[in-house]
Structure formats: C-alpha cells, structure tokens
PDB file of C-alpha atoms in Angstrom:
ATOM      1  CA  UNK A   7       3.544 -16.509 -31.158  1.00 40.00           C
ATOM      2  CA  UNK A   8       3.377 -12.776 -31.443  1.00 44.00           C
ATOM      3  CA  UNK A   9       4.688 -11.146 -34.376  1.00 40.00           C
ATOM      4  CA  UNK A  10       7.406  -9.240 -31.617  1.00 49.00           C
ATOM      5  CA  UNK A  11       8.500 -12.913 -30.206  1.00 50.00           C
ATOM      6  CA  UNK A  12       6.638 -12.649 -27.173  1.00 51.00           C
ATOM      7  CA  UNK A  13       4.788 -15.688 -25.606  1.00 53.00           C
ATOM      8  CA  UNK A  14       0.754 -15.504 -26.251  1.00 52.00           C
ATOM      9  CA  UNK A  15       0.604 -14.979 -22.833  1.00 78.00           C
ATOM     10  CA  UNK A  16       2.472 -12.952 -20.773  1.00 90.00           C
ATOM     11  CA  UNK A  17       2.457 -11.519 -17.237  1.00 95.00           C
ATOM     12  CA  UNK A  18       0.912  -7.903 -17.156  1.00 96.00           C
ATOM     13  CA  UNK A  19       2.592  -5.638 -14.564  1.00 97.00           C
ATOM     14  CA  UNK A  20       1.461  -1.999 -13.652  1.00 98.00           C
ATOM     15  CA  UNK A  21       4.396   0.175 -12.169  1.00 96.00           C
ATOM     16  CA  UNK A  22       4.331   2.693  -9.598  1.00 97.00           C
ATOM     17  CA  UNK A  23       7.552   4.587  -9.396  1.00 95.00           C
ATOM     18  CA  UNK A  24       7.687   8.237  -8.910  1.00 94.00           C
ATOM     19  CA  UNK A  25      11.606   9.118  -9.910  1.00 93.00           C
ATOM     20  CA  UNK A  26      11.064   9.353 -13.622  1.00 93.00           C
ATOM     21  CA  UNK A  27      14.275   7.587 -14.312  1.00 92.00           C
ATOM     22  CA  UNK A  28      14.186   5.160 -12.675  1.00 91.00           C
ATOM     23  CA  UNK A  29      10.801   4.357 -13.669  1.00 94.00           C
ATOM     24  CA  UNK A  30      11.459   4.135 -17.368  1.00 93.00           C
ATOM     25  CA  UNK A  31      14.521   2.180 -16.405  1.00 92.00           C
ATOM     26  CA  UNK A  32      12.991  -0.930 -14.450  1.00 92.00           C
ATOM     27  CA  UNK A  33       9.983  -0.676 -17.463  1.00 94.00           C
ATOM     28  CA  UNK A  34      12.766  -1.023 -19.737  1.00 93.00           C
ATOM     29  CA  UNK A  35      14.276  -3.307 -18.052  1.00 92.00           C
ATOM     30  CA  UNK A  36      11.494  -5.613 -17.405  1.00 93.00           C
ATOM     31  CA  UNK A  37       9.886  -5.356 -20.749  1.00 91.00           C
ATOM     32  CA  UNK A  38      13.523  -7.188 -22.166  1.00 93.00           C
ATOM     33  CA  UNK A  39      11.777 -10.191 -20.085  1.00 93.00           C
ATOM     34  CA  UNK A  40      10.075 -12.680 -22.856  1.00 92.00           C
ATOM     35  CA  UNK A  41       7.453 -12.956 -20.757  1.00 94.00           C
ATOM     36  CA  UNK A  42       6.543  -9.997 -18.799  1.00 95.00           C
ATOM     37  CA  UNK A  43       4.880  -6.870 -20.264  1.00 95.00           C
ATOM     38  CA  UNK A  44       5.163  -3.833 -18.573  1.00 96.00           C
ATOM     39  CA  UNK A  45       1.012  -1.956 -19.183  1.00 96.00           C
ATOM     40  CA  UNK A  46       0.630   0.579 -16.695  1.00 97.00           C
ATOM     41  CA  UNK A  47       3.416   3.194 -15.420  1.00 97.00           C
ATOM     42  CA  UNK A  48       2.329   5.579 -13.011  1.00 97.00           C
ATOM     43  CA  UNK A  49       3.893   7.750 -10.906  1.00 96.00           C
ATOM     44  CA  UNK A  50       1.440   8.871  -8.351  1.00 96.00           C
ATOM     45  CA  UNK A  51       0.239   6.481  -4.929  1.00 95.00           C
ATOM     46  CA  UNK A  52      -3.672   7.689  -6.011  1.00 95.00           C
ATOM     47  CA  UNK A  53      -3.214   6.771  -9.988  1.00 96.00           C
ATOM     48  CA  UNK A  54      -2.614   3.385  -8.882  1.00 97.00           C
ATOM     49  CA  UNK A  55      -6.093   1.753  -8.457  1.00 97.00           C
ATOM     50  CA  UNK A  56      -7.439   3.226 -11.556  1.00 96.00           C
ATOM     51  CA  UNK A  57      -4.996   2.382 -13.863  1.00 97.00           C
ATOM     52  CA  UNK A  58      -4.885  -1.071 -12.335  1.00 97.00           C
ATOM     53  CA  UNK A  59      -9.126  -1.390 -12.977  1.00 96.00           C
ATOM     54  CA  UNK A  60      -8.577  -0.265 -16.132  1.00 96.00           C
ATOM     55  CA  UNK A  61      -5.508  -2.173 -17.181  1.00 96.00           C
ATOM     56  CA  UNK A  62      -5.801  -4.899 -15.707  1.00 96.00           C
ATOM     57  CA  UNK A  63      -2.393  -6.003 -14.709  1.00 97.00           C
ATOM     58  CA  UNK A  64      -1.532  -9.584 -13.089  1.00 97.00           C
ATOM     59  CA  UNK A  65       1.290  -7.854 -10.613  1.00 97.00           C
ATOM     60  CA  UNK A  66       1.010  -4.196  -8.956  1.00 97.00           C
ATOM     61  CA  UNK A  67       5.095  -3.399  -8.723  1.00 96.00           C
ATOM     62  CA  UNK A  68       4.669  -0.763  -5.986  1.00 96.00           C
ATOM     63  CA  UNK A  69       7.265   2.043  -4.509  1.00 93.00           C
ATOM     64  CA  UNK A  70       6.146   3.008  -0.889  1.00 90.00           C
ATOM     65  CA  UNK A  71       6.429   6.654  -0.751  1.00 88.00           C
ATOM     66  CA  UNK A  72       4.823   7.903  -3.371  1.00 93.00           C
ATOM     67  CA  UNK A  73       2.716  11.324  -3.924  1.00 92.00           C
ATOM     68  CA  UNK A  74      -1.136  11.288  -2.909  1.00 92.00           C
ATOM     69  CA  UNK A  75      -0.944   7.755  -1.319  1.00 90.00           C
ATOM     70  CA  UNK A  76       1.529   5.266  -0.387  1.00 90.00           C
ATOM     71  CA  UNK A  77       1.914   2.092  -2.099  1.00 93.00           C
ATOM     72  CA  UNK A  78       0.963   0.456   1.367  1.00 91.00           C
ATOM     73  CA  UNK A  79      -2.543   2.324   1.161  1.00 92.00           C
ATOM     74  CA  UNK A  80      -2.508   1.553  -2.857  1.00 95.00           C
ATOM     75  CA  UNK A  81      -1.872  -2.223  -1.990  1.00 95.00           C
ATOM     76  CA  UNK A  82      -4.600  -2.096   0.719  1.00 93.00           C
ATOM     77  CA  UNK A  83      -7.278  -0.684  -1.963  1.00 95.00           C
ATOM     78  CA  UNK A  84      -6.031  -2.771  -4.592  1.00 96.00           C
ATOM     79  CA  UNK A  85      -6.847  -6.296  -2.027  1.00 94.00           C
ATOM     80  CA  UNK A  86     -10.528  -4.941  -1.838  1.00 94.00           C
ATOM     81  CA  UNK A  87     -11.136  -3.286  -5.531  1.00 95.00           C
ATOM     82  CA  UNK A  88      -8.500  -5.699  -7.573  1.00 95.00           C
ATOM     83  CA  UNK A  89      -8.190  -9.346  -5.875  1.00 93.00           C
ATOM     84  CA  UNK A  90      -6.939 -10.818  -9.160  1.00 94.00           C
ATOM     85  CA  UNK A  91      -3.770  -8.458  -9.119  1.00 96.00           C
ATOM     86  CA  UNK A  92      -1.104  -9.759  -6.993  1.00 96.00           C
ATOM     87  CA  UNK A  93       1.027  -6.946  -5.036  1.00 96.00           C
ATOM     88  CA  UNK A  94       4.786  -6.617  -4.958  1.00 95.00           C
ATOM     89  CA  UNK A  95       6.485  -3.825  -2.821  1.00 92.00           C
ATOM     90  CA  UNK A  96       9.827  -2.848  -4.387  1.00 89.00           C
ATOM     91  CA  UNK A  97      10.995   0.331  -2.044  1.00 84.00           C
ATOM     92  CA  UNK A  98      14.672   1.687  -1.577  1.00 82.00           C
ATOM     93  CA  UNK A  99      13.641   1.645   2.478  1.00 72.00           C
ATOM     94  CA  UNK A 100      13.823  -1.883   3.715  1.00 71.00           C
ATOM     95  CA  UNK A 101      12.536  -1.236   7.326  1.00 75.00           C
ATOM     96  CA  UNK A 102      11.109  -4.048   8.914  1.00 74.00           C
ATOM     97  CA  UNK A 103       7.820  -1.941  10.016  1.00 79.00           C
ATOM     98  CA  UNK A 104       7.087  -1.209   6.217  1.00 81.00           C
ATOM     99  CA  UNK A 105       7.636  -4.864   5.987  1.00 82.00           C
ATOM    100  CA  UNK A 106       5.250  -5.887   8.232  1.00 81.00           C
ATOM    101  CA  UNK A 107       2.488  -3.106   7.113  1.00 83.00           C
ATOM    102  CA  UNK A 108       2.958  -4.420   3.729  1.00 87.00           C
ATOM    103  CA  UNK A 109       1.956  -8.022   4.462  1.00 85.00           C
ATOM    104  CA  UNK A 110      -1.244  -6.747   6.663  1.00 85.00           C
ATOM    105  CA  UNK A 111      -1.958  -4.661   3.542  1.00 89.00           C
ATOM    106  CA  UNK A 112      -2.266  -8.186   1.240  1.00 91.00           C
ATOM    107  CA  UNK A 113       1.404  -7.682  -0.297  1.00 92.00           C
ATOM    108  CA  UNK A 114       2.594 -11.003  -1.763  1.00 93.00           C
ATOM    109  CA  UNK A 115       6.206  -9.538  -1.872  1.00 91.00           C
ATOM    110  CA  UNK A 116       8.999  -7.080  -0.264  1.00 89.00           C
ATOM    111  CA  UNK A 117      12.028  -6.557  -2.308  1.00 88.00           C
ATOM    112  CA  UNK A 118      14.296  -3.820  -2.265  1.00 83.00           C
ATOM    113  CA  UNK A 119      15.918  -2.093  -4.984  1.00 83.00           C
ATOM    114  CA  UNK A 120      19.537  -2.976  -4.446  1.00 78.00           C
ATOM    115  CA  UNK A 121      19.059  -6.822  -6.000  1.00 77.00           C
ATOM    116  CA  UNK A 122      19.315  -7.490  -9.803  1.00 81.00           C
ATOM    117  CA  UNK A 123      16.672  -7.137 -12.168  1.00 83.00           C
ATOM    118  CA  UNK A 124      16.669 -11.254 -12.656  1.00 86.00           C
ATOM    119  CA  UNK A 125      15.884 -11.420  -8.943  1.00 89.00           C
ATOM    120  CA  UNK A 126      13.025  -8.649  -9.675  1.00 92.00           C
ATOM    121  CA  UNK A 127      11.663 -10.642 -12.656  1.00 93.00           C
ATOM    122  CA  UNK A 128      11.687 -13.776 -10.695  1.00 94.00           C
ATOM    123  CA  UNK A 129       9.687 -12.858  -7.789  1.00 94.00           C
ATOM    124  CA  UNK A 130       6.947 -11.039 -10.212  1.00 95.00           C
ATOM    125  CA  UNK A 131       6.619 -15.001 -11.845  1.00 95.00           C
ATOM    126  CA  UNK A 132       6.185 -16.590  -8.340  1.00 94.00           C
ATOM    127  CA  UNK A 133       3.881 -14.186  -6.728  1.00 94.00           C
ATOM    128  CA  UNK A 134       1.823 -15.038 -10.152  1.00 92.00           C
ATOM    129  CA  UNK A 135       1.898 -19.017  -8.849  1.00 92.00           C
ATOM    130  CA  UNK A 136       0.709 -17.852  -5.379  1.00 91.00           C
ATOM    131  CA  UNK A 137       4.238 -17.748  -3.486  1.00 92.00           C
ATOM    132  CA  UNK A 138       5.018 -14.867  -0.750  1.00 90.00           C
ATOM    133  CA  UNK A 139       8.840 -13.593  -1.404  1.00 90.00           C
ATOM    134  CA  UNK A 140      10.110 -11.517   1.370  1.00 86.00           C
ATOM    135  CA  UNK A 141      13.486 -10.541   1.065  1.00 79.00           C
ATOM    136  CA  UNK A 142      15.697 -12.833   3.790  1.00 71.00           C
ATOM    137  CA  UNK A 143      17.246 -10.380   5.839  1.00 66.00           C
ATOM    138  CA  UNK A 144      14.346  -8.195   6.084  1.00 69.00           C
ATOM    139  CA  UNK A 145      11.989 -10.855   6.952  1.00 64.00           C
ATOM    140  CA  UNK A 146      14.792 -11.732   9.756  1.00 55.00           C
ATOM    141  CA  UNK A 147      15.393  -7.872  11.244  1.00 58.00           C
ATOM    142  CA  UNK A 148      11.624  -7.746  10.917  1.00 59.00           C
ATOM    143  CA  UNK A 149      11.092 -10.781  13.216  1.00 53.00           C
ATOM    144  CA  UNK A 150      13.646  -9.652  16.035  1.00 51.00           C
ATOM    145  CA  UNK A 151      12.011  -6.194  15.625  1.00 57.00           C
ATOM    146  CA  UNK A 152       8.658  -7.312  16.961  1.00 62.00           C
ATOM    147  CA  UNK A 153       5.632  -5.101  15.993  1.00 72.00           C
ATOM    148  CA  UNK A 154       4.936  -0.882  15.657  1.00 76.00           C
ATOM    149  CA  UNK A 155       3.857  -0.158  19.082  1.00 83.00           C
ATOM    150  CA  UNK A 156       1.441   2.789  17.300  1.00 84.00           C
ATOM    151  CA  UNK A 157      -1.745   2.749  17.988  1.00 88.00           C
ATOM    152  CA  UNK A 158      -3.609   3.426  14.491  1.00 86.00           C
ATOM    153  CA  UNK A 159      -4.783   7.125  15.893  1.00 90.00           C
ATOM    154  CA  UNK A 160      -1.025   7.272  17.083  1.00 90.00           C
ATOM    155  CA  UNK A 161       0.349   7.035  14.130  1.00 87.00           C
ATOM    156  CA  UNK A 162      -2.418   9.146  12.082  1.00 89.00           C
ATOM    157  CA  UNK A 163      -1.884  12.194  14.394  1.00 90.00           C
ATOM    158  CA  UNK A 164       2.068  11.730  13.659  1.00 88.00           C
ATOM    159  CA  UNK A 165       1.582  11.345  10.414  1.00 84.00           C
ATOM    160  CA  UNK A 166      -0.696  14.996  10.649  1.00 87.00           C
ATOM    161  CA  UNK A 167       2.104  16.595  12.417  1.00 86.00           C
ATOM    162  CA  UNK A 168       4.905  15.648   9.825  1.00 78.00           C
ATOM    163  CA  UNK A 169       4.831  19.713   7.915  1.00 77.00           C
ATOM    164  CA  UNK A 170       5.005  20.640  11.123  1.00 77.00           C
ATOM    165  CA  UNK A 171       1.211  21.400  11.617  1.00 86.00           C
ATOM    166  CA  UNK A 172       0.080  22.781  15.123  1.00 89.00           C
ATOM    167  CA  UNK A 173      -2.271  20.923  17.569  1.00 90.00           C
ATOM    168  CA  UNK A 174      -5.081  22.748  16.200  1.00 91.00           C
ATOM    169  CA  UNK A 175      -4.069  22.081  12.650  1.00 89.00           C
ATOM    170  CA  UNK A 176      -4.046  18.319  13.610  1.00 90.00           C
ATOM    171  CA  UNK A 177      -7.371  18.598  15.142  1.00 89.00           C
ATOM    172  CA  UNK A 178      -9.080  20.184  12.392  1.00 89.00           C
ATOM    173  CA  UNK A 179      -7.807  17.811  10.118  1.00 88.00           C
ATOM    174  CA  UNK A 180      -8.791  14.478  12.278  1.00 91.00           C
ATOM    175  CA  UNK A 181     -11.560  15.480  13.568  1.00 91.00           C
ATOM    176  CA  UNK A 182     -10.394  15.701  17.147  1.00 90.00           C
ATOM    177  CA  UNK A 183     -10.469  17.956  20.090  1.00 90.00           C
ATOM    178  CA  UNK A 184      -6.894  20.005  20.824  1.00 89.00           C
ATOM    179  CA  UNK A 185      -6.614  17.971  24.181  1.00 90.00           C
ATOM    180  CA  UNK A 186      -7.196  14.313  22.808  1.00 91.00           C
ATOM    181  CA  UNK A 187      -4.415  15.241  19.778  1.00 89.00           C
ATOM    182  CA  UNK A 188      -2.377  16.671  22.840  1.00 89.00           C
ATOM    183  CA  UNK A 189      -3.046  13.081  24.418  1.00 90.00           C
ATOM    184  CA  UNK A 190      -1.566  10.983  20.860  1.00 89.00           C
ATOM    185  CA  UNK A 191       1.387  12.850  20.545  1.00 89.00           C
ATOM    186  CA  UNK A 192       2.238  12.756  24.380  1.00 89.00           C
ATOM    187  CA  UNK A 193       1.746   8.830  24.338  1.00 89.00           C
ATOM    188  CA  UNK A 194       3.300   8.233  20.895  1.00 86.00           C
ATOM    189  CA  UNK A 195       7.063  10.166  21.770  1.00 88.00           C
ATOM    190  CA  UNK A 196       6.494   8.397  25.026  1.00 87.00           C
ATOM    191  CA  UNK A 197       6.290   4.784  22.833  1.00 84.00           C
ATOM    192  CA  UNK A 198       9.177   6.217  20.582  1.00 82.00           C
ATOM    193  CA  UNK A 199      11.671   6.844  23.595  1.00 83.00           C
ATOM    194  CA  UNK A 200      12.103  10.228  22.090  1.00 86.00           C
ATOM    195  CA  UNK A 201      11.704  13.797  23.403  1.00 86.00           C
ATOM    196  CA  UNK A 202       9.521  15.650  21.110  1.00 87.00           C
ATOM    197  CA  UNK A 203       7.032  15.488  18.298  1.00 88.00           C
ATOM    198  CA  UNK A 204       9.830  15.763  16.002  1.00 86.00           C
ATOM    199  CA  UNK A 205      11.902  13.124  17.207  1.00 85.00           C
ATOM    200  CA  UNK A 206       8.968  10.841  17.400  1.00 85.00           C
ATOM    201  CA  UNK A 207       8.168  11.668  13.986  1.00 84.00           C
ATOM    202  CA  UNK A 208      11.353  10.480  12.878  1.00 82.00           C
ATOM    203  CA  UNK A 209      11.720   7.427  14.647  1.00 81.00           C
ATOM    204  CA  UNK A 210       8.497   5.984  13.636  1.00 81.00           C
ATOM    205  CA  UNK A 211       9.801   6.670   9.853  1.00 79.00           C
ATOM    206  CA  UNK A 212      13.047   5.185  10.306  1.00 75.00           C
ATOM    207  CA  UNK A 213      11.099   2.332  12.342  1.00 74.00           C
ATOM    208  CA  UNK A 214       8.645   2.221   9.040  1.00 73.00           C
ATOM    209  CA  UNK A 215       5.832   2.722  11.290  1.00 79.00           C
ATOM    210  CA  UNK A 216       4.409   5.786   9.452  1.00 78.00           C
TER     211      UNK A 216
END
C-alpha cells in the first residue's frame, strides 16, 4: 500500500472540463475516491488526445462542448489512437442525439452532471470491467427519438454557418461550390421543420445533432 493509503493500483482518469471550477471540483472530488486517481485535467476538446498518449489514463471523463474539438470528436480519435482508454461522456446537455453520436463515437458511457459524484465514480469502475452505462431516461427519450436525419455534409455546412458565416464563407471553408452549400442548407431547414438557417441551426443543437 502506498504511503498516501491508496490501493497499488488504481484507476487513472484524464478530465476534460472547460469551466475551471467545476473542473477542479469533480478532480477533487474524484481524487477523495480510494481508488481512482485523477492524472490528466484539461480543458480544451484538442488537448485531449495528447495528454491521454502521454498519460495514459484507463477512463477519458469527457464534457461535449469544449474549445477546439468536442469531446464527441475527442472520443472518436481517442477509439483509433488510445483503444486501451475507455470513454465516458459526462455533459450538462442530455439530448438524445449527443447520446446516440456518443455511442457511434466508441463512448462506453453518457451521464449527465445532475447525479451524485458516487453515481460518477461508479460508472468510471464499470466502464473499466467492460460495461456500457447510459443514463435510463436518456437511453429511453433517445430510443423514441429515432435517429438525426442530417446527412454528415448536412450537418458540417450547419455547423459552418453557426457565426453566422455567408454561403461563400461556408464554401471556402468546405471546399464546396456556393450552389451545392445553397443545396445543404435548403435540405437541412427543410429536415429541421424550420424556416431559416438560423432556426435550423438551433434545432439540430437542441436535437444534439450538431
């Protein structure tokens, strides 16, 4: 046994929060868990993949909306660069699209933030033994809510448009012509049951399709 009463071996888990206070609260938190050792904290969606290759952790603990990349994107990388590290999503936004994107992304979990910190600890030592933990009524609402009708260059020219970019600004950036962007956004507010790019915009983020 260690000389600070921890167990020989304990569960390494890299943290990607970027509100410093909470942060330093759930690593606080967390580290008052015998055997869990909090060894990465990071605060940016890009910082995520190198800290885990160079820490090594067993669990990614991963916010969604995050600066640089999202913690969907970070848990995508992580399934191809880290396969040892198991991924859990902890987000504030429990929408059943995130949900869904998570699990195609190789998440093993989908909390969110509003449960205990025993609950948290808990799921981090069974997605160690292999489980999946989904939180119930998610999992349900995500069910019932079927999939993102997005196509994935649907939801990458929203996702363009969301500082309120033009057409050509989208373009530019994607690598498309004016009319084919013109195309995307006419077909994704059509799929969104909105009226503009705006509206479709925000739909697909309240849907967690973006």
């Amino acid at each position: 046994m260690p000389r600070d009463g921890r167990p020989a071996t304990c569960i390494r888990v890299l943290l990607a929060e970027d509100q410093g206070m909470m942060r330093g609260a759930l690593a606080l938190l967390l580290g008052m868990e015998d055997d869990i050792e909090v060894v990465a904290q990071v605060a940016r969606g890009d910082a995520i993949v190198g800290e885990a290759l160079l820490h090594r952790p067993d669990v990614a603990l991963l916010d969604i909306e995050l600066p640089g990349a999202s913690g969907l994107d970070a848990a995508a990388e992580l399934r191809e660069q880290a396969p040892d590290c198991r991924v859990l999503i902890l987000t504030t936004f429990g929408r059943p699209g995130y949900l869904r994107r998570a699990m195609e992304a190789g998440a093993a979990g989908f909390l969110v933030k509003d449960g205990p910190v025993e609950d948290l600890a808990a799921a981090i030592r069974r997605v160690l033994t292999g489980e999946t933990v989904v939180d119930p009524a998610l999992a349900a609402a995500a069910l019932s809510a079927g999939p993102s009708p997005l196509t994935a260059r649907e939801r990458d020219v929203l996702k363009a448009s969301v500082d309120g970019a033009t057409v050509a600004d989208i373009a530019g950036r994607l690598h498309l012509s004016e009319s084919t962007v013109r195309n995307y956004l006419s077909s994704a507010i059509g799929k969104t049951a909105t009226r503009n790019r705006a509206e479709a915009v925000r739909e697909a983020r309240q849907q967690g399709w973006l």
